[in-house]
Amino acid sequence: MPAPRVPLPPGSVLPPWLAHALRTQRGPVPWSAVVRGALAAGPLLLAAVLAGRESLGVVAALGAMLAGINDRPGSRRAAVHRVGVPALAGAAGLAVGTYAGASAGAVVLTLVLTALGLVAGAVSAAGPVASGAATQLLVAAAVGAGMPLPEPGWERALFFLAGAGWLIVLRLALPTPGAMADDFRFDGERAAVAGVYDAVAGLLAATGGPHAGTRRAALTAALDQAQDALAGPRLRRRATSSAERRLRAQYAAALPLAEAATALAWSGEPLPARTAEGPRRLAAAVRTGGACGALPAPARSVPGLRALDDALLHAADAFDRGGRRTPVPADAGEPDGHRALGHAARRTQQKGLHARGTGARDLLRAVTGAGGREYGFRVGLCFGTGAAVAQALHHAHWYWLPATAVFLVKPDLGPLVSRVLCRAAGTVLGALAFVVLAAVLPRPGGLVAVVALCGALVPVATRHFAAQTAVVTVLVLALVMVGGEPEASWSRIGETLTACAIVLVVGHLPVPGQRGGNVGARLASASDAAHAYLVHVLNADDRAARWALRREAYRTLAEARAAIERAGAELPTLARQAEGADEVAATLERLVDTTTACAVHLDDTGRLTPRHTERLAVLLDTLVEQREASGPAASRAGLVTT
């Protein structure tokens, strides 16, 4: 889950595209990632220098640096996927770029890189990991084609992969300070699941107040993070550790709590302070690995509170049983709601609700859809143009220009102008800092120390794109010099500014038939998910399937919201393409909230009240009106009907 952004001072009148560039993120220093960064690229480069293979050390350190950029908070197993898949793509790109650069002329090489950019750009629309893989593929392809190294392509790819693999080993092996409850290997999962219970408590405490909407969004983000943390690759189908089984049971037990809390927030009635105490105790029990103890029971006066009470009873039972495989004892003495929750939660664990269940057809639809086509066009054109211009200039480090263009043009990395401004400022700052360092530090020992220091700073610098750019610029310039090339700070600035100009032009070119394609595609997915969730609630009685559909509805809505926020911070030329999208997303969120309230009420009484049916009808009519009156992105969001 991204760290919260530091808001601008009240009364700020800056335009959105400039205000976004000045925002930064806040949060505690990720000391574990800092340690991993210090132990990754620097030691690898030092070992290569001592062995007399500086060029291979540069490649391995480059792989470790790019892996460090993807080394975000979360579970260890999820990090294998989040870091490993882009690393594999980067190794493949390095090999392809090396062989293409050695055998093809400038024109053919430009065409090859452009085609690679078109495909990688389209693949970026499939999700964050796919986007990271596409970025590393293109950056490594440019480096392979342009960096003069003596090793063949397969050897470069192998050592690039070894550098990324070393960071993955560190991620798996090093314990997190202060997170030693139970098995330290699952500290990321433990923190994510505890965050869900904290978010449930926060929503219950905010119910009936002005911050209920923000707390509901925070609950969605916490559930997304926990879902990702538990969804990493595994060697066996079922959990084999009692600690892992316990965490999965605790996550499954949080789903009905989240559902009940959302229904109570929808009702808008303030709740007693003690209502949030139970989830808070459950969160503490997850973190410590201990028992949750007695939980305060809410008054069972309305369907939402009865659902919350049943969910707390089930959660307490799941916590007490821990990771044991034995089923819940006989249901005869349990309330009906508790018995149903137990059955549904067990089916949830069997179906693996921690996994999102995206199939090949869904991925293909994302890649070939409007968002994928727009991604592919802009990334391919920028990457190819950058490669052509750089080769025409006959610069020794021509690969910097297309590689920089990739980081700038990717539409999912932030608003375009904000990225360009931050990249330019960060490059200038980093290049000037390296000029000073190169003048006073011994070689190569001082440069190796700079690489290690920058590796440690990368996890902190990711809070702002300009800071990350400055740190990475110093690191890359140090690698280039260790590899035997002369100091290149000034050329780095020139290449970056040229790439910024290319991306600004290409990023604002109209794409026929694709106006607002990314936002429209995200809204369409959210609309489809909301429709599937509503239809299931009104026509079926499978709680495990309902919780999966609810998760998908809220998750796609969060992704749509993120895309809309990025689009709103663009220059007016691009921002107006997403006009009306924010209103459609808000209506879809209210529809999903209402559907959740309907589900809880149907569980309790078997029928809906006039308030529920009228609210559904109003929201569906509002969606129709908004679709007809909105801009191009929102108009393609689809129509939810029943």
XYZ file of C-alpha atoms in Angstrom:
642
model
C 0.000 0.000 0.000
C 1.516 3.357 -0.972
C 2.525 5.683 1.828
C 0.212 8.643 2.369
C 1.131 11.787 0.503
C 2.036 14.965 2.339
C -0.675 17.493 1.379
C 0.097 20.956 0.120
C -0.468 23.926 2.438
C -4.095 25.077 2.751
C -5.086 27.709 0.239
C -2.619 26.500 -2.384
C -3.620 27.716 -5.831
C -1.075 25.738 -7.822
C -2.403 23.935 -10.893
C -2.834 20.161 -10.388
C 0.035 19.225 -12.716
C 2.477 21.338 -10.690
C 1.006 20.526 -7.281
C 1.481 16.807 -7.940
C 5.183 17.324 -8.671
C 5.652 19.011 -5.282
C 3.919 16.341 -3.215
C 5.925 13.764 -1.346
C 5.112 10.615 0.572
C 5.607 10.078 4.265
C 5.946 7.147 6.585
C 8.520 5.310 8.693
C 11.947 4.592 7.230
C 11.953 1.039 5.788
C 15.123 -0.018 7.585
C 14.978 -3.593 6.343
C 14.918 -2.400 2.733
C 17.725 0.060 3.497
C 19.895 -2.788 4.799
C 19.088 -4.931 1.769
C 19.940 -2.070 -0.566
C 23.304 -1.555 1.132
C 24.112 -5.279 0.860
C 22.992 -5.718 -2.752
C 24.651 -3.698 -5.540
C 27.718 -2.477 -3.604
C 29.046 -5.860 -2.410
C 28.381 -7.418 -5.828
C 30.389 -4.693 -7.520
C 33.173 -5.000 -4.944
C 33.448 -8.750 -5.536
C 33.669 -8.205 -9.287
C 36.338 -5.511 -8.906
C 38.424 -7.787 -6.681
C 38.061 -10.568 -9.262
C 39.076 -8.275 -12.118
C 35.664 -8.563 -13.869
C 34.403 -5.009 -13.481
C 32.082 -5.160 -16.490
C 30.189 -8.159 -15.108
C 30.008 -6.448 -11.734
C 28.400 -3.442 -13.401
C 25.736 -5.679 -14.976
C 25.047 -7.517 -11.711
C 24.840 -4.248 -9.781
C 22.442 -2.881 -12.400
C 20.195 -5.919 -11.912
C 20.309 -5.453 -8.138
C 19.520 -1.722 -8.456
C 16.452 -2.272 -10.643
C 15.314 -5.062 -8.318
C 15.715 -2.673 -5.386
C 13.342 -0.196 -7.033
C 10.701 -2.957 -7.067
C 11.497 -4.077 -3.506
C 8.455 -2.583 -1.813
C 6.870 -3.399 1.589
C 4.906 -6.626 1.705
C 5.386 -10.322 2.228
C 8.526 -12.203 1.320
C 6.752 -14.636 -0.982
C 4.961 -11.858 -2.843
C 8.322 -10.106 -3.232
C 9.620 -13.103 -5.178
C 6.951 -12.458 -7.794
C 7.098 -8.663 -7.625
C 10.902 -8.573 -8.005
C 11.578 -11.829 -9.847
C 9.243 -11.435 -12.821
C 10.622 -8.001 -13.815
C 14.158 -9.358 -13.329
C 13.470 -12.214 -15.752
C 12.075 -9.726 -18.257
C 15.127 -7.507 -17.785
C 17.505 -10.401 -18.411
C 15.629 -11.278 -21.590
C 15.720 -7.640 -22.718
C 19.449 -7.430 -22.044
C 20.110 -10.492 -24.179
C 17.848 -9.328 -27.022
C 19.329 -5.838 -26.983
C 22.908 -7.141 -26.971
C 22.449 -9.422 -29.966
C 20.343 -6.873 -31.883
C 22.863 -4.112 -31.231
C 25.749 -6.287 -32.404
C 24.150 -7.538 -35.631
C 21.724 -4.841 -36.808
C 22.278 -1.407 -38.266
C 20.862 1.758 -36.779
C 17.610 1.658 -38.776
C 16.858 -2.005 -38.120
C 17.794 -1.655 -34.459
C 15.440 1.312 -34.101
C 12.607 -0.696 -35.665
C 13.301 -3.651 -33.356
C 13.296 -1.439 -30.266
C 10.122 0.332 -31.409
C 8.314 -2.984 -31.873
C 9.560 -4.113 -28.469
C 8.216 -0.879 -26.973
C 4.800 -1.367 -28.571
C 4.442 -4.849 -27.090
C 5.891 -3.972 -23.682
C 3.747 -0.859 -23.440
C 0.585 -2.850 -24.084
C 1.606 -5.491 -21.545
C 2.004 -2.717 -18.943
C -1.774 -2.345 -18.801
C -2.125 -5.806 -17.246
C -1.043 -4.691 -13.774
C 1.801 -3.390 -11.589
C 4.043 -6.461 -11.925
C 3.526 -6.571 -15.685
C 4.323 -2.864 -15.845
C 7.533 -3.370 -13.875
C 8.498 -6.259 -16.136
C 7.856 -4.190 -19.265
C 9.934 -1.306 -17.904
C 12.904 -3.518 -17.093
C 12.613 -5.278 -20.455
C 12.920 -1.995 -22.358
C 15.567 -0.405 -20.133
C 17.741 -3.523 -20.265
C 17.245 -3.840 -24.047
C 18.521 -0.281 -24.532
C 21.473 -0.912 -22.216
C 22.305 -4.168 -23.963
C 22.209 -2.536 -27.391
C 24.293 0.494 -26.459
C 26.597 -0.279 -23.531
C 30.044 -1.363 -24.777
C 30.793 -4.492 -22.736
C 33.015 -7.394 -23.835
C 30.721 -10.198 -22.615
C 28.182 -11.930 -24.903
C 24.452 -11.440 -24.415
C 23.804 -14.678 -22.540
C 26.534 -13.905 -19.997
C 25.232 -10.387 -19.443
C 21.726 -11.727 -18.907
C 22.973 -14.361 -16.472
C 24.816 -11.858 -14.283
C 21.950 -9.367 -14.460
C 19.665 -12.112 -13.169
C 22.236 -13.049 -10.522
C 22.233 -9.472 -9.210
C 18.460 -9.417 -8.891
C 18.496 -12.928 -7.444
C 20.954 -11.851 -4.738
C 18.527 -9.169 -3.571
C 15.694 -11.735 -3.533
C 17.854 -14.004 -1.368
C 18.397 -11.112 1.040
C 14.653 -10.414 1.032
C 13.880 -14.017 1.964
C 16.679 -14.592 4.464
C 16.999 -11.428 6.544
C 14.544 -11.052 9.441
C 12.642 -7.838 9.956
C 13.646 -6.056 13.196
C 10.827 -6.016 15.723
C 8.678 -8.531 13.821
C 9.703 -11.819 15.383
C 6.316 -13.176 16.501
C 5.831 -16.796 15.452
C 7.739 -17.441 12.193
C 9.643 -14.342 11.029
C 9.267 -15.487 7.420
C 5.627 -14.362 7.538
C 6.115 -10.936 9.110
C 4.914 -9.212 5.942
C 1.728 -11.281 5.838
C 1.230 -10.742 9.565
C 1.501 -6.962 9.274
C -0.873 -6.904 6.298
C -3.560 -9.018 7.987
C -3.302 -6.976 11.197
C -3.734 -3.869 9.067
C -7.099 -5.197 7.861
C -8.413 -5.524 11.417
C -7.107 -2.040 12.257
C -8.874 -0.671 9.180
C -12.137 -2.383 10.202
C -11.840 -0.766 13.633
C -11.140 2.593 12.026
C -14.231 2.340 9.830
C -16.446 1.368 12.759
C -15.115 4.295 14.800
C -15.751 6.718 11.911
C -19.249 5.470 11.069
C -21.763 8.300 11.084
C -19.017 10.932 10.841
C -17.434 12.919 8.009
C -14.456 10.579 7.664
C -16.385 7.356 7.051
C -15.719 7.463 3.288
C -11.989 7.884 3.794
C -11.934 5.019 6.300
C -13.820 2.771 3.891
C -11.211 3.519 1.213
C -8.480 2.721 3.754
C -10.171 -0.623 4.444
C -10.130 -1.409 0.723
C -6.421 -0.566 0.548
C -5.667 -2.758 3.577
C -7.577 -5.692 2.074
C -5.736 -5.209 -1.229
C -2.408 -5.289 0.569
C -3.307 -8.404 2.554
C -4.587 -10.124 -0.580
C -1.296 -9.406 -2.345
C 0.769 -10.452 0.672
C -0.904 -13.861 0.817
C -0.880 -14.447 -2.936
C 2.824 -15.030 -3.574
C 4.184 -18.069 -5.429
C 4.220 -21.340 -3.543
C 5.775 -24.766 -4.020
C 2.701 -26.611 -2.764
C -0.975 -26.019 -3.310
C -1.871 -25.961 0.391
C -0.188 -24.174 3.280
C 2.244 -26.476 5.056
C 3.162 -24.253 8.004
C 0.930 -23.764 11.020
C 1.883 -20.062 11.005
C 0.744 -19.725 7.402
C -2.491 -21.629 7.991
C -3.191 -19.407 10.980
C -2.690 -16.229 8.944
C -4.932 -17.477 6.162
C -7.649 -18.317 8.670
C -7.289 -14.867 10.216
C -7.549 -13.188 6.818
C -10.650 -15.220 5.952
C -12.182 -14.270 9.297
C -11.635 -10.585 8.513
C -13.809 -10.668 5.383
C -17.205 -10.913 7.118
C -16.041 -8.267 9.604
C -15.215 -5.930 6.715
C -18.577 -6.653 5.133
C -20.487 -5.906 8.327
C -18.495 -2.731 8.969
C -19.195 -1.498 5.430
C -22.921 -2.145 5.854
C -22.933 -0.239 9.144
C -21.071 2.662 7.564
C -23.663 2.713 4.762
C -26.462 3.086 7.300
C -24.799 6.272 8.591
C -25.690 5.743 12.260
C -22.910 6.490 14.795
C -21.792 3.487 16.836
C -20.661 3.195 20.472
C -16.906 3.452 20.921
C -16.713 -0.119 22.252
C -17.879 -1.454 18.852
C -14.379 -0.944 17.411
C -12.608 -2.543 20.384
C -13.024 -6.126 19.177
C -11.255 -5.650 15.814
C -8.479 -3.722 17.561
C -7.838 -6.659 19.911
C -7.836 -9.005 16.949
C -5.245 -6.812 15.213
C -3.016 -6.944 18.299
C -3.390 -10.733 18.453
C -2.281 -11.041 14.814
C 0.843 -8.984 15.480
C 1.864 -10.804 18.640
C 0.785 -14.286 17.608
C -1.125 -14.673 20.860
C -4.759 -15.305 21.702
C -7.287 -12.541 21.237
C -9.018 -13.171 24.568
C -12.586 -12.116 25.289
C -14.046 -9.684 22.764
C -16.688 -7.075 23.655
C -19.924 -7.979 21.899
C -21.924 -5.231 20.163
C -25.641 -4.871 20.773
C -27.553 -7.063 18.317
C -30.181 -4.419 17.588
C -29.936 -4.110 13.778
C -28.871 -6.495 10.980
C -25.447 -4.862 10.622
C -24.641 -5.227 14.323
C -25.885 -8.814 14.348
C -23.617 -9.560 11.379
C -20.727 -7.874 13.183
C -21.345 -9.923 16.327
C -21.467 -13.167 14.332
C -18.258 -12.213 12.535
C -16.509 -11.454 15.846
C -17.589 -14.816 17.255
C -16.257 -16.594 14.202
C -13.004 -14.612 14.289
C -12.452 -15.456 17.951
C -12.996 -19.115 17.154
C -10.581 -18.955 14.191
C -7.929 -17.268 16.332
C -8.304 -19.841 19.115
C -7.982 -22.755 16.692
C -4.851 -21.200 15.183
C -3.261 -23.188 12.383
C -4.694 -26.585 13.288
C -6.236 -28.565 10.459
C -9.070 -29.885 12.587
C -12.501 -28.589 11.628
C -14.647 -26.452 13.872
C -16.399 -28.556 16.505
C -20.040 -29.430 16.053
C -22.156 -26.469 14.982
C -25.126 -27.463 17.094
C -24.412 -24.912 19.780
C -23.518 -22.083 17.454
C -25.812 -19.284 16.334
C -27.035 -19.718 12.768
C -25.018 -16.760 11.556
C -21.835 -18.049 13.175
C -22.357 -21.517 11.694
C -22.826 -20.046 8.201
C -19.747 -17.903 8.594
C -17.701 -20.927 9.599
C -18.762 -22.899 6.529
C -18.227 -19.937 4.214
C -14.815 -19.126 5.653
C -13.649 -22.711 5.234
C -14.803 -22.680 1.616
C -12.996 -19.360 1.239
C -9.731 -20.918 2.416
C -10.211 -23.907 0.142
C -10.875 -21.691 -2.875
C -7.915 -19.475 -2.013
C -9.575 -16.085 -1.773
C -6.160 -14.544 -1.170
C -5.548 -15.058 -4.894
C -7.191 -12.655 -7.260
C -7.961 -15.277 -9.897
C -7.028 -13.307 -13.013
C -7.095 -15.671 -15.978
C -5.343 -15.581 -19.339
C -8.468 -14.201 -20.990
C -8.590 -11.267 -18.545
C -4.919 -10.510 -19.124
C -5.366 -10.655 -22.890
C -8.345 -8.324 -22.649
C -6.304 -5.814 -20.656
C -3.369 -5.953 -23.081
C -5.475 -5.611 -26.235
C -8.071 -3.233 -24.769
C -8.200 0.541 -25.022
C -5.764 1.088 -22.157
C -3.269 -1.425 -23.551
C -3.391 0.055 -27.038
C -2.821 3.564 -25.697
C 0.043 2.361 -23.488
C 1.620 0.528 -26.421
C 1.378 3.457 -28.816
C 2.926 6.008 -26.484
C 5.647 3.774 -25.038
C 6.633 2.325 -28.437
C 6.759 5.723 -30.129
C 8.784 7.314 -27.318
C 11.187 4.390 -27.045
C 11.747 4.193 -30.794
C 12.079 7.953 -31.221
C 14.539 8.120 -28.353
C 16.654 5.330 -29.861
C 16.635 6.988 -33.304
C 17.573 10.442 -32.012
C 20.264 9.074 -29.701
C 21.935 7.052 -32.471
C 21.765 10.011 -34.840
C 23.674 12.084 -32.286
C 26.422 9.402 -32.179
C 26.774 9.729 -28.419
C 28.831 7.139 -26.557
C 26.055 6.582 -24.026
C 23.143 6.769 -26.485
C 21.229 4.084 -24.589
C 20.509 6.568 -21.794
C 18.049 8.518 -23.919
C 15.590 5.687 -24.770
C 15.978 4.183 -21.290
C 15.076 7.540 -19.730
C 12.121 7.906 -22.094
C 10.715 4.589 -20.840
C 10.635 5.752 -17.225
C 9.043 9.029 -18.276
C 6.338 7.909 -20.683
C 4.846 5.012 -18.714
C 1.309 6.330 -18.021
C 0.915 4.212 -14.870
C 3.908 5.787 -13.106
C 2.276 9.150 -12.503
C 1.129 12.258 -14.385
C 3.271 13.056 -17.414
C 4.375 16.629 -16.646
C 5.035 15.755 -13.003
C 7.336 12.910 -14.070
C 9.166 15.132 -16.565
C 9.738 17.944 -14.064
C 10.911 15.565 -11.347
C 13.147 13.622 -13.730
C 14.841 16.764 -15.021
C 15.381 18.220 -11.559
C 16.577 14.923 -10.100
C 19.024 14.284 -12.943
C 20.590 17.732 -12.682
C 20.913 17.398 -8.902
C 22.347 13.880 -9.129
C 24.805 14.751 -11.888
C 26.111 17.776 -10.009
C 26.482 15.714 -6.839
C 28.448 13.071 -8.733
C 30.820 15.673 -10.201
C 31.804 16.597 -6.667
C 32.070 12.973 -5.503
C 34.136 11.887 -8.509
C 36.604 14.702 -7.861
C 37.338 13.766 -4.253
C 36.824 9.988 -3.948
C 39.494 7.388 -4.691
C 38.873 4.923 -7.492
C 37.515 2.346 -7.597
C 37.014 1.937 -3.851
C 35.274 5.259 -3.357
C 32.939 4.608 -6.278
C 32.007 1.187 -4.896
C 31.150 2.857 -1.595
C 28.962 5.360 -3.487
C 27.107 2.474 -5.147
C 26.500 0.818 -1.776
C 25.310 4.092 -0.230
C 22.950 4.826 -3.124
C 21.571 1.293 -2.935
C 20.709 1.940 0.712
C 19.067 5.258 -0.158
C 16.847 3.938 -2.969
C 14.081 2.600 -0.654
C 13.839 5.999 1.058
C 14.144 7.999 -2.166
C 11.154 6.235 -3.734
C 8.945 8.637 -1.758
C 9.508 11.250 -4.440
C 10.373 10.716 -8.095
C 12.914 13.558 -8.150
C 14.759 12.158 -5.128
C 14.732 8.662 -6.611
C 16.064 10.036 -9.893
C 18.889 11.868 -8.124
C 19.982 8.764 -6.219
C 19.756 6.486 -9.261
C 21.677 9.027 -11.372
C 24.588 9.026 -8.933
C 24.522 5.219 -8.777
C 24.469 4.778 -12.564
C 27.249 7.324 -13.140
C 29.377 5.503 -10.561
C 28.745 2.180 -12.323
C 29.711 3.663 -15.681
C 32.999 4.956 -14.291
C 33.810 1.671 -12.539
C 33.181 -0.056 -15.876
C 36.072 1.902 -17.368
C 34.255 4.744 -19.120
C 35.011 8.427 -18.469
C 32.908 10.604 -16.185
C 29.632 11.418 -17.983
C 27.612 13.759 -15.770
C 27.089 16.507 -18.360
C 26.100 14.138 -21.140
C 23.657 12.504 -18.720
C 21.939 15.855 -18.231
C 21.759 16.485 -21.971
C 20.331 13.046 -22.741
C 17.717 13.389 -19.988
C 16.531 16.805 -21.147
C 16.250 15.503 -24.716
C 14.208 12.546 -23.500
C 11.968 14.914 -21.537
C 11.283 16.926 -24.692
C 10.457 13.795 -26.696
C 8.095 12.465 -24.051
C 6.297 15.792 -23.662
C 5.575 15.869 -27.390
C 4.625 12.220 -27.820
C 2.706 12.098 -24.553
C 0.325 14.773 -25.780
C -0.227 13.432 -29.279
C -3.860 12.443 -29.907
C -4.416 8.711 -30.286
C -7.302 8.087 -32.722
C -10.146 6.303 -30.937
C -8.207 6.074 -27.680
C -9.006 9.299 -25.832
C -8.908 8.569 -22.127
C -8.405 4.895 -22.938
C -6.731 3.914 -19.680
C -9.294 5.616 -17.447
C -12.129 4.250 -19.565
C -10.744 0.722 -19.387
C -10.363 0.914 -15.600
C -13.886 2.267 -15.174
C -15.267 -0.437 -17.465
C -13.609 -3.129 -15.348
C -14.997 -1.547 -12.179
C -18.476 -1.361 -13.702
C -18.359 -5.023 -14.755
C -17.187 -6.076 -11.290
C -19.923 -4.026 -9.592
C -22.519 -5.581 -11.886
C -21.320 -9.133 -11.163
C -21.350 -8.453 -7.416
C -24.855 -6.965 -7.473
C -26.306 -9.800 -9.562
C -24.786 -12.407 -7.242
C -26.117 -10.740 -4.093
C -29.628 -10.523 -5.516
C -29.722 -14.040 -6.969
C -27.351 -16.360 -5.076
C -26.490 -17.415 -1.522
C -22.824 -18.418 -1.651
C -20.930 -16.280 0.848
C -17.452 -17.353 -0.240
C -18.193 -16.390 -3.853
C -19.829 -13.182 -2.655
C -16.749 -12.152 -0.700
C -14.554 -12.834 -3.742
C -16.818 -10.710 -5.943
C -16.924 -7.969 -3.322
C -13.130 -7.908 -3.153
C -12.878 -7.639 -6.934
C -15.470 -4.849 -7.065
C -13.699 -2.709 -4.488
C -10.262 -3.463 -5.886
C -11.132 -2.495 -9.448
C -12.753 0.663 -8.114
C -9.541 1.547 -6.271
C -7.561 1.008 -9.475
C -9.999 3.216 -11.385
C -9.700 5.909 -8.713
C -5.894 5.832 -8.995
C -6.064 6.172 -12.790
C -8.532 9.055 -12.501
C -6.307 10.831 -9.963
C -3.320 10.535 -12.312
C -5.353 11.803 -15.251
C -6.654 14.747 -13.230
C -3.088 15.907 -12.523
C -2.163 16.083 -16.210
C -2.111 19.231 -18.299
C -5.624 20.374 -19.277
C -5.199 18.841 -22.761
C -5.075 15.363 -21.250
C -7.025 16.001 -18.046
C -10.211 16.936 -19.883
C -10.327 13.495 -21.488
C -11.245 12.059 -18.088
C -14.015 14.565 -17.377
C -16.932 12.975 -15.567
C -14.954 9.862 -14.655
C -14.635 10.823 -11.001
C -18.409 11.198 -10.653
C -19.006 7.796 -12.275
C -16.470 6.168 -9.937
C -18.135 7.778 -6.906
C -21.536 6.444 -8.010
C -20.104 2.961 -8.542
C -18.600 3.065 -5.046
C -21.966 3.999 -3.563
C -23.553 1.177 -5.563
C -21.071 -1.383 -4.226
C -21.538 -0.067 -0.678
C -25.311 -0.383 -1.088
C -24.928 -3.888 -2.497
C -22.901 -4.834 0.579
C -25.619 -3.433 2.842
C -28.195 -5.434 0.869
C -26.162 -8.618 1.302
C -25.974 -8.203 5.071
C -29.691 -7.426 5.317
C -30.626 -10.411 3.129
C -28.550 -12.699 5.359
C -30.434 -11.443 8.384
C -34.037 -11.156 7.143
C -34.171 -12.792 3.709
C -35.651 -9.672 2.071
C -34.773 -6.075 1.274
C -36.367 -2.968 2.706
C -37.816 -0.204 0.492
C -34.792 1.911 1.419
C -32.456 -0.645 -0.143
C -34.442 -1.124 -3.355
C -35.028 2.595 -3.844
C -31.361 3.347 -3.296
C -30.347 0.732 -5.864
C -32.798 2.132 -8.411
C -31.578 5.704 -7.899
C -27.920 4.724 -8.275
C -28.558 2.712 -11.433
C -30.488 5.622 -12.963
C -27.689 7.999 -11.966
C -25.136 5.821 -13.735
C -27.179 5.972 -16.938
C -27.396 9.764 -16.754
C -23.699 10.163 -15.981
C -22.701 7.911 -18.831
C -24.726 9.982 -21.285
C -23.416 13.321 -20.022
C -19.768 12.489 -19.263
C -16.538 12.735 -21.242
C -15.002 10.087 -23.508
C -13.357 8.072 -20.733
C -16.416 7.826 -18.514
C -18.749 7.170 -21.436
C -16.943 3.890 -22.103
C -17.286 2.761 -18.501
C -20.149 0.453 -19.328
C -23.657 0.369 -17.959
C -24.617 -1.495 -14.806
C -28.090 -3.026 -15.079
C -29.988 -5.705 -13.278
